[in-house]
Amino acid sequence: MGKTLDNVYKHQSLAYKYFLYVVSVALIVFFFPKGGKFKYEFQKGKPWQYENLYAPIDFSIKKTAEEIAQEQQALRDHKTYYYTYDESVANNVSQVVTKTLNDGFNTSTLTDRQRFALQNWALRITDSIYTLGIFQELPTEGAVSVVRNNESRSVIGSSQLNLEGAKSLVSKLANEISLTGGANLDELINQSLAPNIFYNETLTQRSLDEELSRISFTRGEISEGRLIIARGEVVEADEFKILDSLKEEYESELWRGNNYYFILLGYTILVALVLIMLFLFLKRYRYEIFENNNKVTFIFVNILLMVLATTLMVKNNESYVYVVPLCILPLVLKNFFDARLGLFVHVLTVLILGFVVPNSFEYIFLQTIAGIVTILTASELYKRANLFISVGQITLIYIIGYFAFHTIHEGNLDNIEWILFGIFILNGLLTLFAQPLIYIYEKIFGLISDVSLLELSDTNSKLLKELSDKAPGTFHHSLQVANLAEAAANEIGANAMLVRVGALYHDIGKMENPTFFTENQITNVNPHDDLPPKESAKIIIDHVIKGIEIARKNNLPDRVIDFLRTHHGTTVVFYFYKKQQELEENVDEKAFRYPGPIPFSKETAILMMSDAVEAASKSLKNPTFIMIDEFVEKIVKGQMQANQFLNANITLKEIEKVKKVLKQKLTNIYHLRVEYPE
C-alpha cells in the first residue's frame, strides 16, 4: 500500500496532464456544433473537382437568407392595414342631430311638415356619411381593410374619408337640398360628426405575422438519383444553391440516430490527435514547460477559450466568425514563452477550428498567415506603439487575403461584402485587448511578461530604492552586473529584460547586514575581523535565503526569485573556507557552500558569470587587457569545473560569447587605452 501511494505521488504530475488532456478533448468536442460534416468542399465559380454527384436522398432546395429577407420585406411593404368600424358612433351622432332639431335649431319659422322633412334629410345625410365611415387617421400607403360586424372589406382610396372630408361632403349634400332651412343643415350635422373608423394595430400585426409564417423556405425538390453536378463543371449560382441545400440536409441527417455516436467518435479522435501533437512538441522541444503543470494548464486554457469563442460565434452567426480575435493566442504565448511555441499552438488551434467553420480552407489559410505575421511583427509589447503597429499589419493581412479570395471566386470586384472589412477592423480592435489580458494572466497563473519586467526594472521602485538607501555599494554593484548581464544576453539571444531584472534584485538579501559585505564598507573597519570564519561564511551565505524572503514579502515573481536562488549556485565561500583551514585541519566544506540550486537556464547562468566577474574585478589593480582576459577566463573556468552549468541549456559556444562580452565591457569600465611606445 505504501509503495502504491509512493508511485501515485511520484506520478501525480503526469496523472494531472492525462486528466487535463481528457478534459480538454471532451470540452472541445462538446463545444462543436451538433452536426455532421459534408464530405465535399465547393466554392461558387470554381470547378467541381470530384466525381459526378447524384442526389443521395430526396431534399428541398433551400432559399438563401437574402431571398427570404426580400420576401419578408415585400410583405411588410405591401401589408394590409386593418381598421375597426364603431357602430355606436353613427347612432350617437344621429341621436344628437335629432335632439338638436327637436330643440329648435333654426326651425322656429318652419311648419311641422317642413321640420319633419328637414329632420329626415339630416338623418339621410348622416347615414350616407357613416355608410362610408369616417377615418380617425387616413392611411398613407398600402391596402386598407375595415372590419365591421366581424367581416372585413377592402376600402379603396376614393372611399376613405377623414373628418374634414366628411364635412365637405355634408356641405355638398346639404346644398343640393332645396327645402327651406337646408342652408343651415350642414352646420348642424358638422357640429355632431365624429370619426368612427379606428386603426387596429394588433389586428394588422397579426395579419402580417400570418403572412410571414406562410413564406416557404424552399423552392422546388430534388429527387434521389438526379445528377446534381458533373466532374469539371463550374459551380454556378443555381448549382451552388442546390449543393448548399444538400450540404445542410446531409449534415442534419447525419446527426440523427446511431450516426451521432460515430460522428462524435470521429471528432474525438481528430481533436485528440491534435492535442497529442502539442504534448509531444512540449515534451521534445520545451521540456521545462512540459514539466510545469501551471504553464501547461495556461496553454490549454488559452486554446479552450479560443475554441469556445469561435464555436459560439459559428452557432449564433457564422458570418461574423472573423470577429473572434484569434491572433491574441500567439501574441500572449509569445509574450510569456517564445515565438516558436506561440505559432505552433496557434496553428494547432486553427486546425481544430477548421472542423466547424464555414469555408474551412479560406479560414485556415487566413488565420495561419495572420498568426505568422503576428509572430514576426509583435515584439517588445511593453512599447505601446509596437502592439498598435502589429495589430494594424494583422488587420491589413485579413483585408488583403479576403480581397484575393473574392477575386478568385467571383473573377471581378462585384458583390464585395464591405461589412467584412468592418469585421476585420473590429477583430483588430479586439486584438488590442491582449495587453490587459496579459496582466490578468500574470495574476491568475503567476507568470511574468516583459511589461512587468519593465516595471520591475525601474530603479525608483520601492524595493530598489530601499536597497540604494541601506546598501548603496550593493546597489551600484547590482547596476553594473545588470549592464554586463544584459549585454551578454543580447549577444546569445537570451531574455535580456529578464536577466537585467534578475541582476537588479539578486543581492537584495544584503540589506539585512550591509556592512558585512565589502562593497558597503566605507571605512577600514571590517566586522568579519571579530568573527570566526564559519560565522562569517554563514552571514555571507544567508544573504541568498534572506533575499528570497524579502522578495516573497514584496511579491516578486518566481522567475525573478530564481535568480536570487541560483546566482551563487553551489559554490564555496572560498575566502573564509581557506581561513578556516588555517585554524583546523579537517574542515566541513558544507558549512561554507551555498545551498543552490545551480543555474537552470541561459539567463541564470549569465547572471552567475556576470556577478562573479564584476565582484572580483574590484580586486584588480592597474588592470590591463591581458589581465582582464586571464581574469575572466579563470573565473568562468572555475565555475564550469564546479559543474555549475550542467542544468543550464547554454552551450560552450554561447559561454565563449558571454566571456567575450564581459571582457569588452570590463575594458570599457576601466577605460583601458592602447599603450603607445615612448
PDB file of N, CA and C in Angstrom, residues 498-531:
ATOM      1  N   LEU A 498      14.677  40.015 -18.761  1.00  0.00           N
ATOM      2  CA  LEU A 498      14.579  39.159 -17.575  1.00  0.00           C
ATOM      3  C   LEU A 498      15.916  39.123 -16.834  1.00  0.00           C
ATOM      4  N   VAL A 499      17.025  39.002 -17.582  1.00  0.00           N
ATOM      5  CA  VAL A 499      18.343  38.961 -16.953  1.00  0.00           C
ATOM      6  C   VAL A 499      18.618  40.269 -16.215  1.00  0.00           C
ATOM      7  N   ARG A 500      18.253  41.385 -16.821  1.00  0.00           N
ATOM      8  CA  ARG A 500      18.510  42.682 -16.193  1.00  0.00           C
ATOM      9  C   ARG A 500      17.760  42.804 -14.866  1.00  0.00           C
ATOM     10  N   VAL A 501      16.485  42.415 -14.881  1.00  0.00           N
ATOM     11  CA  VAL A 501      15.692  42.497 -13.653  1.00  0.00           C
ATOM     12  C   VAL A 501      16.255  41.555 -12.594  1.00  0.00           C
ATOM     13  N   GLY A 502      16.609  40.332 -13.006  1.00  0.00           N
ATOM     14  CA  GLY A 502      17.191  39.388 -12.050  1.00  0.00           C
ATOM     15  C   GLY A 502      18.467  39.927 -11.436  1.00  0.00           C
ATOM     16  N   ALA A 503      19.281  40.608 -12.245  1.00  0.00           N
ATOM     17  CA  ALA A 503      20.534  41.179 -11.746  1.00  0.00           C
ATOM     18  C   ALA A 503      20.283  42.323 -10.770  1.00  0.00           C
ATOM     19  N   LEU A 504      19.273  43.127 -11.032  1.00  0.00           N
ATOM     20  CA  LEU A 504      18.987  44.256 -10.141  1.00  0.00           C
ATOM     21  C   LEU A 504      18.565  43.786  -8.751  1.00  0.00           C
ATOM     22  N   TYR A 505      17.910  42.641  -8.680  1.00  0.00           N
ATOM     23  CA  TYR A 505      17.364  42.186  -7.389  1.00  0.00           C
ATOM     24  C   TYR A 505      18.163  41.042  -6.767  1.00  0.00           C
ATOM     25  N   HIS A 506      19.213  40.556  -7.430  1.00  0.00           N
ATOM     26  CA  HIS A 506      19.824  39.300  -6.972  1.00  0.00           C
ATOM     27  C   HIS A 506      20.477  39.412  -5.597  1.00  0.00           C
ATOM     28  N   ASP A 507      20.864  40.618  -5.178  1.00  0.00           N
ATOM     29  CA  ASP A 507      21.563  40.771  -3.890  1.00  0.00           C
ATOM     30  C   ASP A 507      20.751  41.556  -2.858  1.00  0.00           C
ATOM     31  N   ILE A 508      19.423  41.581  -2.970  1.00  0.00           N
ATOM     32  CA  ILE A 508      18.631  42.373  -2.016  1.00  0.00           C
ATOM     33  C   ILE A 508      18.733  41.814  -0.595  1.00  0.00           C
ATOM     34  N   GLY A 509      19.168  40.562  -0.474  1.00  0.00           N
ATOM     35  CA  GLY A 509      19.333  39.986   0.864  1.00  0.00           C
ATOM     36  C   GLY A 509      20.435  40.659   1.663  1.00  0.00           C
ATOM     37  N   LYS A 510      21.316  41.380   1.003  1.00  0.00           N
ATOM     38  CA  LYS A 510      22.420  42.058   1.698  1.00  0.00           C
ATOM     39  C   LYS A 510      21.943  43.272   2.489  1.00  0.00           C
ATOM     40  N   MET A 511      20.668  43.676   2.299  1.00  0.00           N
ATOM     41  CA  MET A 511      20.140  44.804   3.077  1.00  0.00           C
ATOM     42  C   MET A 511      20.074  44.489   4.563  1.00  0.00           C
ATOM     43  N   GLU A 512      20.005  43.199   4.904  1.00  0.00           N
ATOM     44  CA  GLU A 512      19.886  42.812   6.318  1.00  0.00           C
ATOM     45  C   GLU A 512      21.167  43.141   7.096  1.00  0.00           C
ATOM     46  N   ASN A 513      22.310  42.839   6.485  1.00  0.00           N
ATOM     47  CA  ASN A 513      23.600  43.117   7.135  1.00  0.00           C
ATOM     48  C   ASN A 513      24.544  43.755   6.114  1.00  0.00           C
ATOM     49  N   PRO A 514      24.279  44.967   5.695  1.00  0.00           N
ATOM     50  CA  PRO A 514      25.041  45.557   4.574  1.00  0.00           C
ATOM     51  C   PRO A 514      26.530  45.722   4.852  1.00  0.00           C
ATOM     52  N   THR A 515      26.900  46.033   6.087  1.00  0.00           N
ATOM     53  CA  THR A 515      28.316  46.316   6.366  1.00  0.00           C
ATOM     54  C   THR A 515      29.184  45.061   6.352  1.00  0.00           C
ATOM     55  N   PHE A 516      28.595  43.891   6.315  1.00  0.00           N
ATOM     56  CA  PHE A 516      29.365  42.651   6.269  1.00  0.00           C
ATOM     57  C   PHE A 516      29.811  42.319   4.845  1.00  0.00           C
ATOM     58  N   PHE A 517      29.463  43.195   3.904  1.00  0.00           N
ATOM     59  CA  PHE A 517      29.837  42.973   2.501  1.00  0.00           C
ATOM     60  C   PHE A 517      30.726  44.128   2.061  1.00  0.00           C
ATOM     61  N   THR A 518      31.877  43.794   1.474  1.00  0.00           N
ATOM     62  CA  THR A 518      32.951  44.763   1.237  1.00  0.00           C
ATOM     63  C   THR A 518      32.501  45.984   0.447  1.00  0.00           C
ATOM     64  N   GLU A 519      31.575  45.828  -0.498  1.00  0.00           N
ATOM     65  CA  GLU A 519      31.185  46.974  -1.327  1.00  0.00           C
ATOM     66  C   GLU A 519      30.463  48.054  -0.527  1.00  0.00           C
ATOM     67  N   ASN A 520      29.978  47.693   0.693  1.00  0.00           N
ATOM     68  CA  ASN A 520      29.271  48.670   1.530  1.00  0.00           C
ATOM     69  C   ASN A 520      30.136  49.205   2.675  1.00  0.00           C
ATOM     70  N   GLN A 521      31.381  48.765   2.749  1.00  0.00           N
ATOM     71  CA  GLN A 521      32.266  49.194   3.841  1.00  0.00           C
ATOM     72  C   GLN A 521      32.992  50.476   3.426  1.00  0.00           C
ATOM     73  N   ILE A 522      32.657  51.576   4.098  1.00  0.00           N
ATOM     74  CA  ILE A 522      33.224  52.880   3.731  1.00  0.00           C
ATOM     75  C   ILE A 522      34.429  53.253   4.609  1.00  0.00           C
ATOM     76  N   THR A 523      34.727  52.406   5.596  1.00  0.00           N
ATOM     77  CA  THR A 523      35.907  52.638   6.450  1.00  0.00           C
ATOM     78  C   THR A 523      36.792  51.399   6.381  1.00  0.00           C
ATOM     79  N   ASN A 524      37.879  51.456   7.068  1.00  0.00           N
ATOM     80  CA  ASN A 524      38.796  50.309   7.090  1.00  0.00           C
ATOM     81  C   ASN A 524      38.385  49.253   8.105  1.00  0.00           C
ATOM     82  N   VAL A 525      37.284  49.530   8.828  1.00  0.00           N
ATOM     83  CA  VAL A 525      36.812  48.578   9.837  1.00  0.00           C
ATOM     84  C   VAL A 525      36.019  47.482   9.143  1.00  0.00           C
ATOM     85  N   ASN A 526      36.452  46.221   9.342  1.00  0.00           N
ATOM     86  CA  ASN A 526      35.762  45.074   8.751  1.00  0.00           C
ATOM     87  C   ASN A 526      35.158  44.243   9.875  1.00  0.00           C
ATOM     88  N   PRO A 527      33.826  44.137   9.988  1.00  0.00           N
ATOM     89  CA  PRO A 527      33.209  43.391  11.097  1.00  0.00           C
ATOM     90  C   PRO A 527      33.566  41.913  11.095  1.00  0.00           C
ATOM     91  N   HIS A 528      34.037  41.388   9.959  1.00  0.00           N
ATOM     92  CA  HIS A 528      34.410  39.968   9.920  1.00  0.00           C
ATOM     93  C   HIS A 528      35.679  39.694  10.721  1.00  0.00           C
ATOM     94  N   ASP A 529      36.451  40.742  10.983  1.00  0.00           N
ATOM     95  CA  ASP A 529      37.698  40.536  11.738  1.00  0.00           C
ATOM     96  C   ASP A 529      37.426  40.055  13.156  1.00  0.00           C
ATOM     97  N   ASP A 530      36.219  40.341  13.656  1.00  0.00           N
ATOM     98  CA  ASP A 530      35.878  39.953  15.030  1.00  0.00           C
ATOM     99  C   ASP A 530      35.053  38.675  15.083  1.00  0.00           C
ATOM    100  N   LEU A 531      34.890  38.014  13.943  1.00  0.00           N
ATOM    101  CA  LEU A 531      34.065  36.806  13.888  1.00  0.00           C
ATOM    102  C   LEU A 531      34.880  35.622  13.400  1.00  0.00           C
TER     103      LEU A 531
END
